Short mmCIF file of C-alpha atoms in Angstrom, two decimals:
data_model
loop_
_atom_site.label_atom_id
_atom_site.label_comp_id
_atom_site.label_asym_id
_atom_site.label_seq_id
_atom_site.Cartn_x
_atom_site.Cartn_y
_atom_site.Cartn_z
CA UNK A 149 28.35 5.86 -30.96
CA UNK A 150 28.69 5.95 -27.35
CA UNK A 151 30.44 3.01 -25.79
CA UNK A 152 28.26 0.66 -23.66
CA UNK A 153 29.01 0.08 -19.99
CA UNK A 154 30.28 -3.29 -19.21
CA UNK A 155 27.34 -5.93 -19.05
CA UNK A 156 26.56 -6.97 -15.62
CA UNK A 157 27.54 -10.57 -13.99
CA UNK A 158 24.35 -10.42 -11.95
CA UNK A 159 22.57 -11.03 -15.78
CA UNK A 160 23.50 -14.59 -14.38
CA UNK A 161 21.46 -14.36 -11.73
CA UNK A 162 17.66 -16.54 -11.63
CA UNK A 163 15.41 -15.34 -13.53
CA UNK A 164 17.34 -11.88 -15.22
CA UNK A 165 15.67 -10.70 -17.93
CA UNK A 166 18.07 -8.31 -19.82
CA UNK A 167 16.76 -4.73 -20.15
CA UNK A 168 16.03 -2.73 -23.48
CA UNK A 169 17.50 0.90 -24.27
CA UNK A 170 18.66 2.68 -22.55
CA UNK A 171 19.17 0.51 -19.89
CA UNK A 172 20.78 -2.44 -21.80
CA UNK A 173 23.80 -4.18 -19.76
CA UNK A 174 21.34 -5.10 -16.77
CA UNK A 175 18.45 -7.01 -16.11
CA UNK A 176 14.73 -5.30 -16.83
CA UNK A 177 13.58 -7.51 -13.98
CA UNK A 178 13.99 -10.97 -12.46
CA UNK A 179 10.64 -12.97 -13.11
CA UNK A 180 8.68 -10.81 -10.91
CA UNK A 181 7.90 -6.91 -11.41
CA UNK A 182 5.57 -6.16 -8.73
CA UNK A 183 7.19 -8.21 -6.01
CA UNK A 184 10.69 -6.50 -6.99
CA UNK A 185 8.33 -3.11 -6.89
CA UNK A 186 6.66 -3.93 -3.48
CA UNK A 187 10.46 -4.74 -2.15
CA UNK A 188 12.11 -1.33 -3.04
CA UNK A 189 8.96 0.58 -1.68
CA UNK A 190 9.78 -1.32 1.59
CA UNK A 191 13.16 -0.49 1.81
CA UNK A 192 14.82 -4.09 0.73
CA UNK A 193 16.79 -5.32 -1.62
CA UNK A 194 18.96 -3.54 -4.34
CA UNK A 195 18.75 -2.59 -8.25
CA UNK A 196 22.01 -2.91 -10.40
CA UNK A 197 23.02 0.46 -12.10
CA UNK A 198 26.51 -0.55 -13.29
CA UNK A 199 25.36 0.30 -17.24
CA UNK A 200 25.50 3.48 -15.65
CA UNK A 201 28.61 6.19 -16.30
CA UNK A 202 30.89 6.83 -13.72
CA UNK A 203 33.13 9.96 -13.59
CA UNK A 204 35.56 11.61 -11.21
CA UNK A 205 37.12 14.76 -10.51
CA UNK A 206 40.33 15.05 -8.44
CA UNK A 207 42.55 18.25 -7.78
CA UNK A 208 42.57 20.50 -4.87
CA UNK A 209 40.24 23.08 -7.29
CA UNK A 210 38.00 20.60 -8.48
CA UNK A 211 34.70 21.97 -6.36
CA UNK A 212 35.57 25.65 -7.24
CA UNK A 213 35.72 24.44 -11.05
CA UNK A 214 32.58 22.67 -10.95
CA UNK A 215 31.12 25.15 -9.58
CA UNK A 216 31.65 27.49 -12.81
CA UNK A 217 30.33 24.62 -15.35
CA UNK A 218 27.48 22.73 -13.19
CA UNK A 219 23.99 24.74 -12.93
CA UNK A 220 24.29 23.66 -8.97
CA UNK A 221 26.13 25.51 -6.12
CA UNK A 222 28.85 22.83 -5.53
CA UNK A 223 32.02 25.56 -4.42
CA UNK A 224 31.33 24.91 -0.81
CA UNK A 225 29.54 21.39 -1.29
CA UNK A 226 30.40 19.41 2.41
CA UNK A 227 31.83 15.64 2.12
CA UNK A 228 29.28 13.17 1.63
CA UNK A 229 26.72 15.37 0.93
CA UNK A 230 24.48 14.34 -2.09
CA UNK A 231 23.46 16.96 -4.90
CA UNK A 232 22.43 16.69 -8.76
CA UNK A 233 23.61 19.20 -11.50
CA UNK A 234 23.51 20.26 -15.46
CA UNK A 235 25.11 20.90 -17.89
CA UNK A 236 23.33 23.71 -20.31
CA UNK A 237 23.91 24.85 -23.54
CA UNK A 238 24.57 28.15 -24.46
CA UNK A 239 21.26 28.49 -25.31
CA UNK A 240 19.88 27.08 -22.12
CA UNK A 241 18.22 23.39 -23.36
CA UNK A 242 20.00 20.56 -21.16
CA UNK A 243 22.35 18.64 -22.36
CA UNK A 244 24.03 16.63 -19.23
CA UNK A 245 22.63 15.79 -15.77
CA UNK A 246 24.71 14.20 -13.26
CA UNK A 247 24.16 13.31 -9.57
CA UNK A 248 27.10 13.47 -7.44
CA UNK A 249 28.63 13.71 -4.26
CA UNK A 250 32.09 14.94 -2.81
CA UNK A 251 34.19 12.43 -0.51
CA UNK A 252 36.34 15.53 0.92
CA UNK A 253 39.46 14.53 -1.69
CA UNK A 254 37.29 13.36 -5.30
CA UNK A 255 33.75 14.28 -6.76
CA UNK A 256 32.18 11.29 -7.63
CA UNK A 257 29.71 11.79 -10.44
CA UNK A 258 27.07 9.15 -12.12
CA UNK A 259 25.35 9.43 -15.79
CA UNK A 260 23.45 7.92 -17.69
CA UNK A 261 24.32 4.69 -19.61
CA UNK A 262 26.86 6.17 -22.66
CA UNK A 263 27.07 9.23 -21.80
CA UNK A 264 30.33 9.75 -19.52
CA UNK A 265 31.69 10.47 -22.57
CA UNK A 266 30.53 13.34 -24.13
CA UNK A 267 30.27 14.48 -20.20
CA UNK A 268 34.19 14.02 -20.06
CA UNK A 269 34.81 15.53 -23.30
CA UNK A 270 33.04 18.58 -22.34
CA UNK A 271 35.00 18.80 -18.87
CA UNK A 272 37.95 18.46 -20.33
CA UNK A 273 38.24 21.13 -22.98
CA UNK A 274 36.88 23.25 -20.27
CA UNK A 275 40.15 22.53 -17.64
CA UNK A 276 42.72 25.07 -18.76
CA UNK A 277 45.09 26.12 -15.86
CA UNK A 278 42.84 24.44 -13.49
CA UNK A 279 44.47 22.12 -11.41
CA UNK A 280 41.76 19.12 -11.59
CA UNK A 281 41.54 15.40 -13.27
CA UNK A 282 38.75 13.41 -14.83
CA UNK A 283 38.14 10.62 -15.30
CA UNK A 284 36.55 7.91 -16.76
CA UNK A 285 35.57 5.14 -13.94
CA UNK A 286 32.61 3.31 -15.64
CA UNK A 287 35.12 -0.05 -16.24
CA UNK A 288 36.29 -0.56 -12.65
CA UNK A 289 33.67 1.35 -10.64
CA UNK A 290 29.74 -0.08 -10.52
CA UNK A 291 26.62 1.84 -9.54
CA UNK A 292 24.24 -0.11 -6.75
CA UNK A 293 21.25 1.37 -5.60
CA UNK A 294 19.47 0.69 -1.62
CA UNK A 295 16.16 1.82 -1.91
CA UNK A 296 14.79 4.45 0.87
CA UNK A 297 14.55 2.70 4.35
CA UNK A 298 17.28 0.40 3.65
CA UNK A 299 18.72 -0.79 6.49
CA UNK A 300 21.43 -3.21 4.58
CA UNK A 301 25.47 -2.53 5.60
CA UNK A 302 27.25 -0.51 3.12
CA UNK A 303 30.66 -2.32 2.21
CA UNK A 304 33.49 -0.50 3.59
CA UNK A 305 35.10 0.37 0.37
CA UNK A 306 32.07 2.35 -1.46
CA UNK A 307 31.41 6.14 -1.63
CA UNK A 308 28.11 6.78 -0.39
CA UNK A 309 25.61 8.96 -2.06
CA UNK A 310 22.23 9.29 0.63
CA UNK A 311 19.31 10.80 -1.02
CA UNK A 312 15.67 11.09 -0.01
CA UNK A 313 14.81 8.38 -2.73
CA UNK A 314 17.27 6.26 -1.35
CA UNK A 315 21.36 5.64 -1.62
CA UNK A 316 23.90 5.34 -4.62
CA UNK A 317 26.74 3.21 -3.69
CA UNK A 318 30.19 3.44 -6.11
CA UNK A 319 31.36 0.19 -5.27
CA UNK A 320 34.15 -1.62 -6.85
CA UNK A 321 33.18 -3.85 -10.24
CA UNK A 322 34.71 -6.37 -8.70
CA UNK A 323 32.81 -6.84 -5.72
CA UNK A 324 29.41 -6.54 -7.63
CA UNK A 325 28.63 -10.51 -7.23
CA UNK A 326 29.76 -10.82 -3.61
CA UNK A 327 27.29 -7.75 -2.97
CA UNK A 328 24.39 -9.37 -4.30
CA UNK A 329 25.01 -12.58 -2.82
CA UNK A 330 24.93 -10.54 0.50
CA UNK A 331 22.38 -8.42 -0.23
CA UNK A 332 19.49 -9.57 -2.10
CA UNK A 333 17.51 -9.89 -3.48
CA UNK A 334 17.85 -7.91 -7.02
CA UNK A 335 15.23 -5.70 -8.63
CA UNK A 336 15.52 -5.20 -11.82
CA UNK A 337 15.43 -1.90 -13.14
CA UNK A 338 12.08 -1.44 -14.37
CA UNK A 339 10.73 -1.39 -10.71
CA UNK A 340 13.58 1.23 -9.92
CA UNK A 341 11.40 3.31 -13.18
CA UNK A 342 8.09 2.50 -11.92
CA UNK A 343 8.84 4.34 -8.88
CA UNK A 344 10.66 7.14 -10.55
CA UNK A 345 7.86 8.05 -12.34
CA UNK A 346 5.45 7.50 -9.17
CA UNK A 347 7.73 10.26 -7.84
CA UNK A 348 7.83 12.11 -10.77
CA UNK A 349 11.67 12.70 -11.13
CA UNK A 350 12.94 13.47 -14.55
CA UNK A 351 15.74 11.29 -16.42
CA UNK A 352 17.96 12.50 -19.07
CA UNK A 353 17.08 11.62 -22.52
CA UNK A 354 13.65 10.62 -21.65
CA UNK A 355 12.05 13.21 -20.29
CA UNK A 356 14.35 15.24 -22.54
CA UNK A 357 14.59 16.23 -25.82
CA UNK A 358 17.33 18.46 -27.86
CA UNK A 359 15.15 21.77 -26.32
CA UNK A 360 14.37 20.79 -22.75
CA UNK A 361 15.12 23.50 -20.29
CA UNK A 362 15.24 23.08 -16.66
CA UNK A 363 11.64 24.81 -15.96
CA UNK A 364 9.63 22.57 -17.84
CA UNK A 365 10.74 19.31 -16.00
CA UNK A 366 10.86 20.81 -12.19
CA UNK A 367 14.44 21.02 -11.90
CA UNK A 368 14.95 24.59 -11.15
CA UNK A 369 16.09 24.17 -7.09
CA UNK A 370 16.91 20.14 -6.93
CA UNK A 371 19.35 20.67 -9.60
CA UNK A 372 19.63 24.45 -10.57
CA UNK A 373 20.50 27.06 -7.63
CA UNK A 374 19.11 30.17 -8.88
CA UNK A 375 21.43 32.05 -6.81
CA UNK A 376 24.77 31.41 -7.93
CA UNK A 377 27.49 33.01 -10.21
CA UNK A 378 27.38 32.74 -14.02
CA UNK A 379 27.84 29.29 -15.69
CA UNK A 380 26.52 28.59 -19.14
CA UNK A 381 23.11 28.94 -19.81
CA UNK A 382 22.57 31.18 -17.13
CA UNK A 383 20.40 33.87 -19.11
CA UNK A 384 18.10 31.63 -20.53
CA UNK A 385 17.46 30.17 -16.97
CA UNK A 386 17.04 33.70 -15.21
CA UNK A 387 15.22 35.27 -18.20
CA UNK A 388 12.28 32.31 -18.23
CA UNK A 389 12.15 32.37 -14.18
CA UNK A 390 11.78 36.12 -14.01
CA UNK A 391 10.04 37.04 -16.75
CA UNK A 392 8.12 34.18 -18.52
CA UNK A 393 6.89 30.72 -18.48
CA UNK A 394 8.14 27.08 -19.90
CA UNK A 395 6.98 26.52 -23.13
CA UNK A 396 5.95 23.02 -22.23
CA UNK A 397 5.18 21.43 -18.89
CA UNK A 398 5.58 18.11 -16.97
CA UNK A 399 2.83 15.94 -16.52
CA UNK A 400 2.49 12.61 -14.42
CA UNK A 401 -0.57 10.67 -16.48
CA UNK A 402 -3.15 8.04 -14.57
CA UNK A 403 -3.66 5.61 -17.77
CA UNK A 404 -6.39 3.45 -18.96
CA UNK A 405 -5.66 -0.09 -17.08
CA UNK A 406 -7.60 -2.15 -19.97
CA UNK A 407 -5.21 -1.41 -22.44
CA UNK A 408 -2.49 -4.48 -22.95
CA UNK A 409 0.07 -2.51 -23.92
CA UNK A 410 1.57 0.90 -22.40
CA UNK A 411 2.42 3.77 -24.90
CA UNK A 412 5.95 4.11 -25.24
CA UNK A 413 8.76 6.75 -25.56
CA UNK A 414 7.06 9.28 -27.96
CA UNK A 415 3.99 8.56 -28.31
CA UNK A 416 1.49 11.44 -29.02
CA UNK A 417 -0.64 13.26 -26.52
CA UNK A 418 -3.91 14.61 -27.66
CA UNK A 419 -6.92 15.91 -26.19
CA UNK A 420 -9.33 13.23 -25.68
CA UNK A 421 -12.37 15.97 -26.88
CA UNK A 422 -10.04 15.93 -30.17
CA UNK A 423 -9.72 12.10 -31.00
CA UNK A 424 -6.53 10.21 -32.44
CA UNK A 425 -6.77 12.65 -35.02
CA UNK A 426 -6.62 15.96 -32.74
CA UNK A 427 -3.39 18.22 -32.41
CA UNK A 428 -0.17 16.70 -31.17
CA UNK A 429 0.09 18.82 -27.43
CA UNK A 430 2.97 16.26 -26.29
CA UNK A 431 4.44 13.22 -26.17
CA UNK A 432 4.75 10.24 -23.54
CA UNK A 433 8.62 10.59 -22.21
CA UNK A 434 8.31 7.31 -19.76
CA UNK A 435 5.69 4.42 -18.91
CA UNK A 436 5.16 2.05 -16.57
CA UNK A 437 3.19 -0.61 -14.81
CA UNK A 438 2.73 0.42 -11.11
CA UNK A 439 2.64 -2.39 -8.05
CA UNK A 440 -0.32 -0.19 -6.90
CA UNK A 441 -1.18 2.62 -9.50
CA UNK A 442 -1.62 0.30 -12.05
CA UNK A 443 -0.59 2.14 -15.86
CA UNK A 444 0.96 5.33 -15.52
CA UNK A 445 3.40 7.76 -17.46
CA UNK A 446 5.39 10.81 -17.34
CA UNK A 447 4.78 13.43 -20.43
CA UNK A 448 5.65 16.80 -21.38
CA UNK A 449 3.21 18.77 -22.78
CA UNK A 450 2.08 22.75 -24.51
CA UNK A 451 1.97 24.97 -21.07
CA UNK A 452 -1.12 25.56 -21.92
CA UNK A 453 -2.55 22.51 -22.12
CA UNK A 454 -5.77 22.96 -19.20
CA UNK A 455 -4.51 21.14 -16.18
CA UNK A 456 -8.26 19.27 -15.84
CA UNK A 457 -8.82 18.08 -19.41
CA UNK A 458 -8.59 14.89 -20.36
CA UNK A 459 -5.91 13.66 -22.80
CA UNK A 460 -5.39 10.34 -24.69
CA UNK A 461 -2.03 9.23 -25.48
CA UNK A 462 -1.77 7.48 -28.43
CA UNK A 463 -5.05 5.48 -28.28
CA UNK A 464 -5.08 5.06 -24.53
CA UNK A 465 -7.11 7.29 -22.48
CA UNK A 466 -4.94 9.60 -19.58
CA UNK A 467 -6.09 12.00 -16.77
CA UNK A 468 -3.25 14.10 -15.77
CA UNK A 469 -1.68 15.38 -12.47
CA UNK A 470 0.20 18.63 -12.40
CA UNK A 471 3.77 18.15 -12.40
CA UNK A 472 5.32 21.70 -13.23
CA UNK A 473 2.71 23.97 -13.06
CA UNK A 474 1.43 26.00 -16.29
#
């Protein structure tokens, strides 16, 4: 079993609710989802990610190494510039993603919750005579998120990682309750997933299974450069972009707002023509309860699935948008 990140001090904090898997170690939300929502589309406040894994890599061949594992071009990456990687099998199906970001002497790396682990192990017993460390920072380092827009002061002392969905600060563990008292207020991390899926960004182990490739999810270019030297996985990646299609195919789903419940992880996608007791085309990877969308989901379904018909998932009727097209 993996081993769980620290749980957070800001669980303290008014009205934290803790989250369920596989976010447990922080709070869900803090008595209000669609004011916490509303505040991260505006650019204020903050969401605590420490549950997340932390790894670095030092060494003066650290980016060169990297860039013969990761699925992204990262052997000329520039200092503080923000990119997100894989880690394939052998047969191409994903099996780690990481963001990261270079500070000119260490790669700074973040995972999800448990994972760093398995990550590490795989880095390591691919080192050899490389001249590069990693390591394991998920005790003293803590992930904080600024939503896009922010105009809060980063603390001197965390590595910065600027995206177009916002930034990812490293910041030290323990300095986690002085940010917050400086910069709130929280949002928990269910409006962080509400707005993920608004964007329709993948996450590892959600929108993931044990067979995932990159082309089914939209991650061939944000996190695979289809230009670079060989690095595992490679074949199955060129073979599907240059001569076929994904067998299955992200979808972001508009959901029935009278139903009390959302469908979670897993739940079956049918046609709606079909009925509950039609062919399983898919399954619901993520749900959530928009500020202004109301009930939506991520799902990956059969490529071809038509890209106008009308699905249910579980008992709960969905119209789909494209996502990765079929």
């Amino acid at each position: 079993m993996p081993r769980p990140s620290p749980a957070s001090p800001l669980l303290s904090l008014p009205g934290a609710v803790p989250a369920e898997a596989p976010d447990e170690g922080v709070a869900a939300h803090y008595g209000d989802l669609f004011r916490e929502q509303r505040a991260l589309a505006d650019g204020s406040g903050f969401v605590d990610l420490s549950h997340r894994g932390v790894v670095t890599v030092t060494g003066p061949e650290r980016l060169s190494w990297l860039h013969l594992l990761l699925t992204q071009h990262v052997s000329d990456l520039p200092p503080g510039h923000a990119t997100e990687a894989l880690v394939l099998s052998a047969h191409g199906h994903i099996e780690h993603a990481v963001s990261l970001v270079d500070d000119g002497e260490t790669t700074w790396m973040h995972t999800e919750p448990g994972n760093q682990e398995a990550l590490i192990a795989y880095l390591e017993s691919m080192k050899f005579f490389y001249r590069v460390e990693v390591a394991d920072r998920t005790d003293e380092i803590a992930l904080v998120h600024l939503p896009a827009g922010s105009i809060a002061e980063v603390p001197g002392n965390a590595v910065v990682r600027e995206t177009a969905h916002g930034r990812d600060l490293f910041l030290p563990r323990a300095d986690l309750e002085s940010f917050a008292a400086d910069h709130g207020p929280a949002a928990g991390v269910l409006a962080l997933e509400a707005l993920r899926v608004e964007a329709h960004r993948p996450r590892l182990g959600l929108e993931t299974d044990h067979r995932t490739i990159p082309h089914e999810l939209g991650w061939i270019g944000s996190a695979v450069h289809l230009q670079k030297g060989c690095y595992r996985g490679q074949e199955t990646v060129a073979r599907v972009h240059n001569l076929g299609k994904p067998p299955r195919r992200l979808v972001f789903l508009h959901l029935d707002g009278s139903e009390v419940h959302l469908p979670p992880h897993g739940t079956p996608v049918r046609l709606a023509s079909e009925g509950e007791e039609g062919r399983q085309l898919g399954f619901i990877t993520t749900s959530a309860r928009h500020h202004e969308l109301g009930p939506i989901a991520l799902a990956l379904v059969k490529r071809n699935v038509p890209v106008d018909a009308p699905l249910m998932a579980g008992t709960t009727a969905a119209a789909q948008e494209v996502v990765v097209e079929p």
